Amino acid sequence: CVRSNSNRAAVSHLHRQLYGRLYPVLLVNTDGSTVRLRYREPKRILMLPLDSSTLPEAERKARLRRQFPTKPKAKEEETFKGIDLDTYKQFWKK
């Protein structure tokens, strides 16, 4: 006989797929407005994704550049071919 009362949860874990608890969450819309709602996971802020097809072309490219930055270019090494060494003769140790 299985006892189905409030003390059963203290003995083992609850056998349910969804829990009844909802957590207060701040939802941020794409225009910057905010709404407080109750969500099934404990999070502080939820942000809705921005639709890039509605943005102007310049702002869309700027967002893509920020999201995927380019790799830094390799710097050229300095060569001593064009330097006159006699001008620095005074700094050498004798």
CSV table of N, CA, C and O in Angstrom, one decimal:
chain,number,residue,atom,x,y,z
A,1,CYS,N,0.9,-1.2,0.0
A,1,CYS,CA,0.0,0.0,0.0
A,1,CYS,C,0.9,1.2,0.0
A,1,CYS,O,1.8,1.4,0.8
A,2,VAL,N,0.7,2.1,-1.0
A,2,VAL,CA,1.5,3.4,-1.0
A,2,VAL,C,0.7,4.5,-0.4
A,2,VAL,O,-0.4,4.7,-0.7
A,3,ARG,N,1.4,5.1,0.6
A,3,ARG,CA,0.8,6.2,1.3
A,3,ARG,C,0.9,7.5,0.5
A,3,ARG,O,2.1,7.9,0.3
A,4,SER,N,-0.1,8.1,0.1
A,4,SER,CA,0.0,9.4,-0.6
A,4,SER,C,-0.5,10.5,0.2
A,4,SER,O,-1.7,10.9,0.2
A,5,ASN,N,0.4,11.0,1.1
A,5,ASN,CA,0.1,12.2,1.9
A,5,ASN,C,1.3,13.1,1.9
A,5,ASN,O,2.3,12.9,1.2
A,6,SER,N,1.3,14.1,2.7
A,6,SER,CA,2.3,15.2,2.7
A,6,SER,C,3.7,14.7,3.3
A,6,SER,O,4.7,15.2,3.0
A,7,ASN,N,3.7,13.6,4.0
A,7,ASN,CA,4.9,13.1,4.6
A,7,ASN,C,5.7,12.2,3.6
A,7,ASN,O,6.9,12.0,3.8
A,8,ARG,N,5.2,11.9,2.5
A,8,ARG,CA,5.8,11.0,1.5
A,8,ARG,C,7.0,11.8,0.9
A,8,ARG,O,8.1,11.2,0.6
A,9,ALA,N,6.9,13.1,0.7
A,9,ALA,CA,8.0,13.9,0.1
A,9,ALA,C,9.2,14.0,1.0
A,9,ALA,O,10.3,14.2,0.5
A,10,ALA,N,9.0,13.9,2.3
A,10,ALA,CA,10.1,14.0,3.2
A,10,ALA,C,11.0,12.7,3.2
A,10,ALA,O,12.1,12.7,3.5
A,11,VAL,N,10.4,11.6,2.7
A,11,VAL,CA,11.1,10.3,2.7
A,11,VAL,C,11.9,10.2,1.4
A,11,VAL,O,13.1,9.8,1.3
A,12,SER,N,11.4,10.6,0.3
A,12,SER,CA,12.0,10.5,-1.0
A,12,SER,C,11.8,11.8,-1.8
A,12,SER,O,11.1,12.7,-1.4
A,13,HIS,N,12.3,11.8,-3.0
A,13,HIS,CA,12.1,13.0,-3.9
A,13,HIS,C,10.8,13.0,-4.6
A,13,HIS,O,10.2,11.9,-4.7
A,14,LEU,N,10.3,14.1,-5.0
A,14,LEU,CA,9.0,14.2,-5.7
A,14,LEU,C,9.1,13.6,-7.1
A,14,LEU,O,10.1,13.9,-7.8
A,15,HIS,N,8.2,12.8,-7.5
A,15,HIS,CA,8.2,12.2,-8.8
A,15,HIS,C,7.3,13.0,-9.8
A,15,HIS,O,6.2,12.6,-10.1
A,16,ARG,N,7.8,14.2,-10.2
A,16,ARG,CA,7.0,15.0,-11.2
A,16,ARG,C,8.0,15.6,-12.2
A,16,ARG,O,9.1,15.9,-11.9
A,17,GLN,N,7.4,15.8,-13.4
A,17,GLN,CA,8.2,16.4,-14.5
A,17,GLN,C,8.3,17.9,-14.3
A,17,GLN,O,9.3,18.5,-14.5
A,18,LEU,N,7.2,18.6,-14.0
A,18,LEU,CA,7.2,20.0,-13.8
A,18,LEU,C,6.9,20.4,-12.4
A,18,LEU,O,6.1,19.7,-11.7
A,19,TYR,N,7.5,21.4,-11.9
A,19,TYR,CA,7.3,21.8,-10.5
A,19,TYR,C,6.4,23.0,-10.6
A,19,TYR,O,6.4,23.8,-11.5
A,20,GLY,N,5.6,23.2,-9.6
A,20,GLY,CA,4.6,24.3,-9.5
A,20,GLY,C,5.1,25.6,-9.2
A,20,GLY,O,4.5,26.6,-9.4
A,21,ARG,N,6.4,25.7,-8.8
A,21,ARG,CA,7.0,27.0,-8.4
A,21,ARG,C,7.3,27.8,-9.6
A,21,ARG,O,7.9,27.3,-10.5
A,22,LEU,N,7.0,29.1,-9.6
A,22,LEU,CA,7.4,30.0,-10.6
A,22,LEU,C,8.2,31.2,-9.9
A,22,LEU,O,7.9,31.6,-8.8
A,23,TYR,N,9.2,31.6,-10.6
A,23,TYR,CA,10.1,32.6,-10.1
A,23,TYR,C,9.9,34.0,-10.7
A,23,TYR,O,9.7,34.1,-11.9
A,24,PRO,N,10.0,35.1,-10.0
A,24,PRO,CA,9.9,36.4,-10.6
A,24,PRO,C,11.1,36.7,-11.4
A,24,PRO,O,12.3,36.6,-11.0
A,25,VAL,N,10.9,37.2,-12.7
A,25,VAL,CA,11.9,37.4,-13.6
A,25,VAL,C,11.6,38.8,-14.3
A,25,VAL,O,10.5,39.1,-14.5
A,26,LEU,N,12.7,39.5,-14.7
A,26,LEU,CA,12.6,40.7,-15.4
A,26,LEU,C,12.8,40.4,-16.9
A,26,LEU,O,13.9,40.0,-17.3
A,27,LEU,N,11.8,40.7,-17.7
A,27,LEU,CA,11.9,40.4,-19.2
A,27,LEU,C,12.2,41.8,-19.9
A,27,LEU,O,11.5,42.8,-19.7
A,28,VAL,N,13.3,41.8,-20.7
A,28,VAL,CA,13.7,43.0,-21.4
A,28,VAL,C,13.4,42.8,-22.9
A,28,VAL,O,13.8,41.9,-23.5
A,29,ASN,N,12.5,43.7,-23.4
A,29,ASN,CA,12.1,43.7,-24.8
A,29,ASN,C,13.2,44.3,-25.6
A,29,ASN,O,14.2,44.9,-25.1
A,30,THR,N,13.1,44.1,-27.0
A,30,THR,CA,14.1,44.6,-27.9
A,30,THR,C,14.2,46.2,-27.9
A,30,THR,O,15.2,46.7,-28.2
A,31,ASP,N,13.1,46.8,-27.6
A,31,ASP,CA,13.1,48.3,-27.6
A,31,ASP,C,13.5,48.9,-26.2
A,31,ASP,O,13.6,50.1,-26.1
A,32,GLY,N,13.9,48.0,-25.3
A,32,GLY,CA,14.4,48.5,-24.0
A,32,GLY,C,13.4,48.5,-22.9
A,32,GLY,O,13.7,48.7,-21.7
A,33,SER,N,12.1,48.3,-23.2
A,33,SER,CA,11.1,48.3,-22.2
A,33,SER,C,11.2,47.0,-21.4
A,33,SER,O,11.6,45.9,-21.8
A,34,THR,N,10.7,47.0,-20.1
A,34,THR,CA,10.9,45.9,-19.2
A,34,THR,C,9.5,45.5,-18.7
A,34,THR,O,8.6,46.3,-18.5
A,35,VAL,N,9.3,44.2,-18.4
A,35,VAL,CA,8.1,43.6,-17.8
A,35,VAL,C,8.5,42.6,-16.8
A,35,VAL,O,9.4,41.8,-17.0
A,36,ARG,N,7.8,42.7,-15.6
A,36,ARG,CA,8.1,41.6,-14.6
A,36,ARG,C,7.1,40.5,-14.8
A,36,ARG,O,5.9,40.7,-15.0
A,37,LEU,N,7.6,39.3,-14.9
A,37,LEU,CA,6.7,38.1,-15.0
A,37,LEU,C,7.2,37.0,-14.2
A,37,LEU,O,8.3,37.1,-13.6
A,38,ARG,N,6.5,35.9,-14.2
A,38,ARG,CA,6.9,34.7,-13.4
A,38,ARG,C,7.3,33.6,-14.4
A,38,ARG,O,6.6,33.3,-15.4
A,39,TYR,N,8.5,33.0,-14.2
A,39,TYR,CA,9.1,32.1,-15.1
A,39,TYR,C,9.5,30.8,-14.4
A,39,TYR,O,9.6,30.8,-13.2
A,40,ARG,N,9.6,29.7,-15.1
A,40,ARG,CA,9.7,28.4,-14.5
A,40,ARG,C,11.2,28.1,-13.9
A,40,ARG,O,11.4,27.2,-13.2
A,41,GLU,N,12.1,28.9,-14.4
A,41,GLU,CA,13.5,28.8,-13.9
A,41,GLU,C,13.9,30.0,-13.2
A,41,GLU,O,13.5,31.1,-13.5
A,42,PRO,N,14.8,29.8,-12.1
A,42,PRO,CA,15.2,31.0,-11.3
A,42,PRO,C,16.3,31.8,-12.1
A,42,PRO,O,17.5,31.5,-12.0
A,43,LYS,N,15.9,32.8,-12.8
A,43,LYS,CA,16.8,33.7,-13.5
A,43,LYS,C,16.4,35.2,-13.1
A,43,LYS,O,15.3,35.4,-12.7
A,44,ARG,N,17.4,36.1,-13.2
A,44,ARG,CA,17.1,37.5,-12.9
A,44,ARG,C,16.6,38.2,-14.1
A,44,ARG,O,15.6,38.9,-14.0
A,45,ILE,N,17.2,38.1,-15.2
A,45,ILE,CA,16.8,38.8,-16.4
A,45,ILE,C,16.7,37.9,-17.6
A,45,ILE,O,17.6,37.0,-17.8
A,46,LEU,N,15.7,38.1,-18.4
A,46,LEU,CA,15.6,37.4,-19.7
A,46,LEU,C,15.6,38.5,-20.8
A,46,LEU,O,14.8,39.5,-20.7
A,47,MET,N,16.4,38.3,-21.8
A,47,MET,CA,16.4,39.3,-22.9
A,47,MET,C,15.9,38.7,-24.2
A,47,MET,O,16.3,37.6,-24.5
A,48,LEU,N,15.0,39.3,-24.8
A,48,LEU,CA,14.5,38.8,-26.1
A,48,LEU,C,15.5,39.1,-27.2
A,48,LEU,O,16.1,40.1,-27.2
A,49,PRO,N,15.7,38.2,-28.2
A,49,PRO,CA,16.7,38.4,-29.2
A,49,PRO,C,16.2,39.5,-30.2
A,49,PRO,O,15.0,39.7,-30.4
A,50,LEU,N,17.2,40.3,-30.7
A,50,LEU,CA,16.9,41.4,-31.6
A,50,LEU,C,16.8,40.9,-33.0
A,50,LEU,O,17.6,40.1,-33.4
A,51,ASP,N,15.8,41.3,-33.7
A,51,ASP,CA,15.6,40.9,-35.1
A,51,ASP,C,16.5,41.8,-36.0
A,51,ASP,O,16.2,43.0,-36.1
A,52,SER,N,17.5,41.3,-36.5
A,52,SER,CA,18.5,42.1,-37.3
A,52,SER,C,17.9,42.5,-38.7
A,52,SER,O,18.5,43.4,-39.3
A,53,SER,N,16.8,41.9,-39.1
A,53,SER,CA,16.3,42.3,-40.4
A,53,SER,C,15.6,43.7,-40.3
A,53,SER,O,15.4,44.3,-41.3
A,54,THR,N,15.2,44.1,-39.1
A,54,THR,CA,14.5,45.4,-39.0
A,54,THR,C,15.5,46.5,-38.8
A,54,THR,O,15.1,47.7,-38.8
A,55,LEU,N,16.8,46.2,-38.6
A,55,LEU,CA,17.7,47.3,-38.3
A,55,LEU,C,18.2,47.9,-39.6
A,55,LEU,O,18.2,47.3,-40.7
A,56,PRO,N,18.7,49.2,-39.5
A,56,PRO,CA,19.3,49.8,-40.7
A,56,PRO,C,20.6,49.1,-41.1
A,56,PRO,O,21.2,48.4,-40.2
A,57,GLU,N,21.0,49.2,-42.3
A,57,GLU,CA,22.2,48.4,-42.8
A,57,GLU,C,23.5,48.8,-42.0
A,57,GLU,O,24.2,47.9,-41.7
A,58,ALA,N,23.7,50.0,-41.7
A,58,ALA,CA,24.9,50.4,-41.0
A,58,ALA,C,25.0,49.8,-39.6
A,58,ALA,O,26.0,49.3,-39.1
A,59,GLU,N,23.8,49.9,-38.9
A,59,GLU,CA,23.8,49.4,-37.5
A,59,GLU,C,23.9,47.8,-37.5
A,59,GLU,O,24.5,47.3,-36.6
A,60,ARG,N,23.3,47.2,-38.5
A,60,ARG,CA,23.4,45.7,-38.6
A,60,ARG,C,24.9,45.3,-38.8
A,60,ARG,O,25.4,44.4,-38.2
A,61,LYS,N,25.6,46.0,-39.7
A,61,LYS,CA,27.0,45.7,-39.9
A,61,LYS,C,27.9,45.9,-38.7
A,61,LYS,O,28.8,45.2,-38.3
A,62,ALA,N,27.5,47.0,-37.9
A,62,ALA,CA,28.3,47.3,-36.7
A,62,ALA,C,28.1,46.3,-35.7
A,62,ALA,O,29.0,45.9,-34.9
A,63,ARG,N,26.8,45.8,-35.5
A,63,ARG,CA,26.5,44.7,-34.6
A,63,ARG,C,27.3,43.4,-35.0
A,63,ARG,O,27.8,42.7,-34.1
A,64,LEU,N,27.3,43.1,-36.2
A,64,LEU,CA,28.0,41.9,-36.7
A,64,LEU,C,29.5,42.0,-36.4
A,64,LEU,O,30.2,41.1,-36.0
A,65,ARG,N,30.1,43.3,-36.6
A,65,ARG,CA,31.5,43.5,-36.3
A,65,ARG,C,31.8,43.3,-34.9
A,65,ARG,O,32.9,42.8,-34.5
A,66,ARG,N,30.9,43.8,-34.0
A,66,ARG,CA,31.1,43.6,-32.5
A,66,ARG,C,31.0,42.2,-32.1
A,66,ARG,O,31.6,41.7,-31.2
A,67,GLN,N,30.1,41.4,-32.8
A,67,GLN,CA,29.8,40.1,-32.4
A,67,GLN,C,31.0,39.1,-32.9
A,67,GLN,O,31.3,38.2,-32.2
A,68,PHE,N,31.5,39.4,-34.1
A,68,PHE,CA,32.6,38.6,-34.6
A,68,PHE,C,33.7,39.5,-35.0
A,68,PHE,O,33.9,39.9,-36.1
A,69,PRO,N,34.6,39.8,-34.0
A,69,PRO,CA,35.7,40.7,-34.2
A,69,PRO,C,36.8,40.0,-35.1
A,69,PRO,O,36.9,38.7,-35.2
A,70,THR,N,37.5,40.8,-35.9
A,70,THR,CA,38.5,40.3,-36.8
A,70,THR,C,39.8,39.9,-36.0
A,70,THR,O,40.0,40.4,-34.9
A,71,LYS,N,40.6,39.1,-36.6
A,71,LYS,CA,41.8,38.6,-35.9
A,71,LYS,C,42.8,39.8,-36.0
A,71,LYS,O,42.9,40.5,-37.0
A,72,PRO,N,43.6,39.9,-35.0
A,72,PRO,CA,44.6,41.0,-35.0
A,72,PRO,C,45.7,40.7,-36.1
A,72,PRO,O,46.1,39.6,-36.3
A,73,LYS,N,46.1,41.8,-36.8
A,73,LYS,CA,47.0,41.6,-37.9
A,73,LYS,C,48.4,41.5,-37.3
A,73,LYS,O,48.8,42.0,-36.3
A,74,ALA,N,49.3,40.7,-38.0
A,74,ALA,CA,50.6,40.5,-37.6
A,74,ALA,C,51.4,41.8,-37.9
A,74,ALA,O,51.4,42.4,-38.9
A,75,LYS,N,52.2,42.2,-36.9
A,75,LYS,CA,53.0,43.4,-37.0
A,75,LYS,C,54.3,43.1,-37.7
A,75,LYS,O,54.9,42.0,-37.5
A,76,GLU,N,54.8,44.0,-38.5
A,76,GLU,CA,56.1,43.9,-39.1
A,76,GLU,C,57.2,44.1,-38.1
A,76,GLU,O,57.1,45.0,-37.3
A,77,GLU,N,58.2,43.3,-38.2
A,77,GLU,CA,59.4,43.4,-37.4
A,77,GLU,C,60.3,44.5,-37.8
A,77,GLU,O,60.4,44.8,-39.0
A,78,GLU,N,60.8,45.3,-36.9
A,78,GLU,CA,61.7,46.4,-37.3
A,78,GLU,C,63.1,45.8,-37.7
A,78,GLU,O,63.6,44.9,-37.1
A,79,THR,N,63.6,46.4,-38.8
A,79,THR,CA,64.9,46.0,-39.3
A,79,THR,C,65.9,47.2,-39.0
A,79,THR,O,65.5,48.4,-39.0
A,80,PHE,N,67.1,46.9,-38.9
A,80,PHE,CA,68.1,47.9,-38.7
A,80,PHE,C,68.9,48.3,-40.0
A,80,PHE,O,70.0,48.8,-39.9
A,81,LYS,N,68.3,48.0,-41.1
A,81,LYS,CA,69.0,48.3,-42.4
A,81,LYS,C,69.1,49.8,-42.6
A,81,LYS,O,70.1,50.3,-43.1
A,82,GLY,N,68.1,50.6,-42.3
A,82,GLY,CA,68.0,52.0,-42.6
A,82,GLY,C,68.5,52.9,-41.5
A,82,GLY,O,68.4,54.1,-41.5
A,83,ILE,N,69.1,52.4,-40.4
A,83,ILE,CA,69.5,53.1,-39.2
A,83,ILE,C,71.0,53.4,-39.3
A,83,ILE,O,71.8,52.5,-39.6
A,84,ASP,N,71.4,54.7,-39.1
A,84,ASP,CA,72.8,55.0,-39.1
A,84,ASP,C,73.3,54.8,-37.7
A,84,ASP,O,72.9,55.5,-36.7
A,85,LEU,N,74.2,53.8,-37.5
A,85,LEU,CA,74.7,53.5,-36.2
A,85,LEU,C,75.7,54.5,-35.6
A,85,LEU,O,75.9,54.5,-34.3
A,86,ASP,N,76.3,55.4,-36.4
A,86,ASP,CA,77.2,56.4,-35.9
A,86,ASP,C,76.5,57.4,-35.0
A,86,ASP,O,77.1,58.0,-34.1
A,87,THR,N,75.2,57.6,-35.2
A,87,THR,CA,74.4,58.6,-34.4
A,87,THR,C,74.2,58.1,-33.0
A,87,THR,O,74.0,58.9,-32.1
A,88,TYR,N,74.3,56.8,-32.7
A,88,TYR,CA,74.1,56.2,-31.4
A,88,TYR,C,75.4,55.8,-30.8
A,88,TYR,O,75.4,55.0,-29.8
A,89,LYS,N,76.5,56.2,-31.4
A,89,LYS,CA,77.8,55.7,-30.9
A,89,LYS,C,78.1,56.2,-29.5
A,89,LYS,O,78.7,55.5,-28.7
A,90,GLN,N,77.5,57.3,-29.1
A,90,GLN,CA,77.8,57.9,-27.7
A,90,GLN,C,77.1,57.0,-26.6
A,90,GLN,O,77.5,57.1,-25.5
A,91,PHE,N,76.2,56.2,-26.9
A,91,PHE,CA,75.5,55.4,-25.9
A,91,PHE,C,76.2,54.0,-25.7
A,91,PHE,O,75.8,53.3,-24.8
A,92,TRP,N,77.1,53.7,-26.5
A,92,TRP,CA,77.8,52.4,-26.4
A,92,TRP,C,78.8,52.4,-25.3
A,92,TRP,O,79.5,53.4,-25.0
A,93,LYS,N,79.0,51.3,-24.6
A,93,LYS,CA,80.0,51.2,-23.5
A,93,LYS,C,81.3,50.9,-24.2
A,93,LYS,O,81.4,50.2,-25.1
A,94,LYS,N,82.4,51.5,-23.6
A,94,LYS,CA,83.7,51.3,-24.1
A,94,LYS,C,84.5,50.3,-23.3
A,94,LYS,O,84.3,50.1,-22.2
